[in-house]
Amino acid sequence: AAVADCCVRGATALDAQAVATVLHAHASGGCAPAEASMRALQQRAATLASDGDFNPQDSANTLWAFAKLGVPPDGALAAALALRLADGAAAAMKPFELSSTAWALAKLHTVGRLPDELATAEVVNALHEAAAASVAWMNAQASANTLWAFSRLEPPPPPALCDALLRRAEACARDM
């Protein structure tokens, strides 16, 4: 209880990287934060994302953590992350961040936990466009994970993007 109380009180002092790291650490350990801590972390993350303080890695790590825990981000956080992704954060992502984000959205979708704010054509199309621009730099895992994710999200990716991701995964696998 003392640790949870400390997290609730201290959440407002955390920067974007710290919030994402705390959530990522919980997910890596397979244990969600206590309810009050999770609420405080989500509120802080929503504020930071809304203010533009979440960079692409913070967004990717935060979404990955929620997907790994099987817990949807609340409405305010989902809306803030969706806006960031649709307004350029997806385009700025490195290939691993992009594949991690796409995987997280697809994972939440497959278990019926993807918030409506993130299940929009604007968000998914922004990921499609970012993937098309970065497929040449993806490794086998990133291209395969992205292809899997896009096969589960709506709208579907353009066929040329699917072909490019598949070719990239195959090329990287041959080089292993």
Short mmCIF file of N, CA, C and O in Angstrom, two decimals, residues 41 44 64 91 102 104 113 144 150 167:
data_model
loop_
_atom_site.label_atom_id
_atom_site.label_comp_id
_atom_site.label_asym_id
_atom_site.label_seq_id
_atom_site.Cartn_x
_atom_site.Cartn_y
_atom_site.Cartn_z
N LEU A 41 -1.10 7.09 -13.14
CA LEU A 41 -0.17 7.01 -14.28
C LEU A 41 -0.87 7.35 -15.59
O LEU A 41 -0.32 8.06 -16.44
N ARG A 44 -1.48 11.11 -15.75
CA ARG A 44 -0.24 11.82 -16.05
C ARG A 44 0.15 11.62 -17.51
O ARG A 44 0.54 12.56 -18.21
N TRP A 64 2.51 -0.59 -25.81
CA TRP A 64 2.97 -1.96 -25.66
C TRP A 64 2.63 -2.47 -24.25
O TRP A 64 2.17 -3.60 -24.09
N ALA A 91 4.71 8.91 -38.08
CA ALA A 91 5.70 9.16 -39.14
C ALA A 91 7.11 9.33 -38.58
O ALA A 91 8.08 9.06 -39.28
N ALA A 102 2.00 -0.87 -33.69
CA ALA A 102 1.02 -1.62 -34.48
C ALA A 102 0.66 -2.92 -33.78
O ALA A 102 -0.52 -3.30 -33.70
N ALA A 104 0.76 -3.55 -30.59
CA ALA A 104 -0.04 -3.25 -29.40
C ALA A 104 -1.50 -2.99 -29.76
O ALA A 104 -2.41 -3.51 -29.10
N ARG A 113 -10.25 -5.20 -26.61
CA ARG A 113 -9.94 -4.15 -25.64
C ARG A 113 -9.38 -2.88 -26.27
O ARG A 113 -8.90 -2.00 -25.56
N ALA A 144 7.69 -8.64 -39.83
CA ALA A 144 6.71 -9.70 -39.58
C ALA A 144 5.65 -9.25 -38.57
O ALA A 144 4.45 -9.49 -38.75
N PHE A 150 -1.11 -5.46 -39.03
CA PHE A 150 -1.95 -4.86 -40.06
C PHE A 150 -3.01 -5.84 -40.57
O PHE A 150 -4.06 -5.42 -41.05
N ARG A 167 8.22 -9.09 -48.42
CA ARG A 167 9.53 -9.19 -49.09
C ARG A 167 10.66 -8.83 -48.12
O ARG A 167 11.71 -9.46 -48.13
#
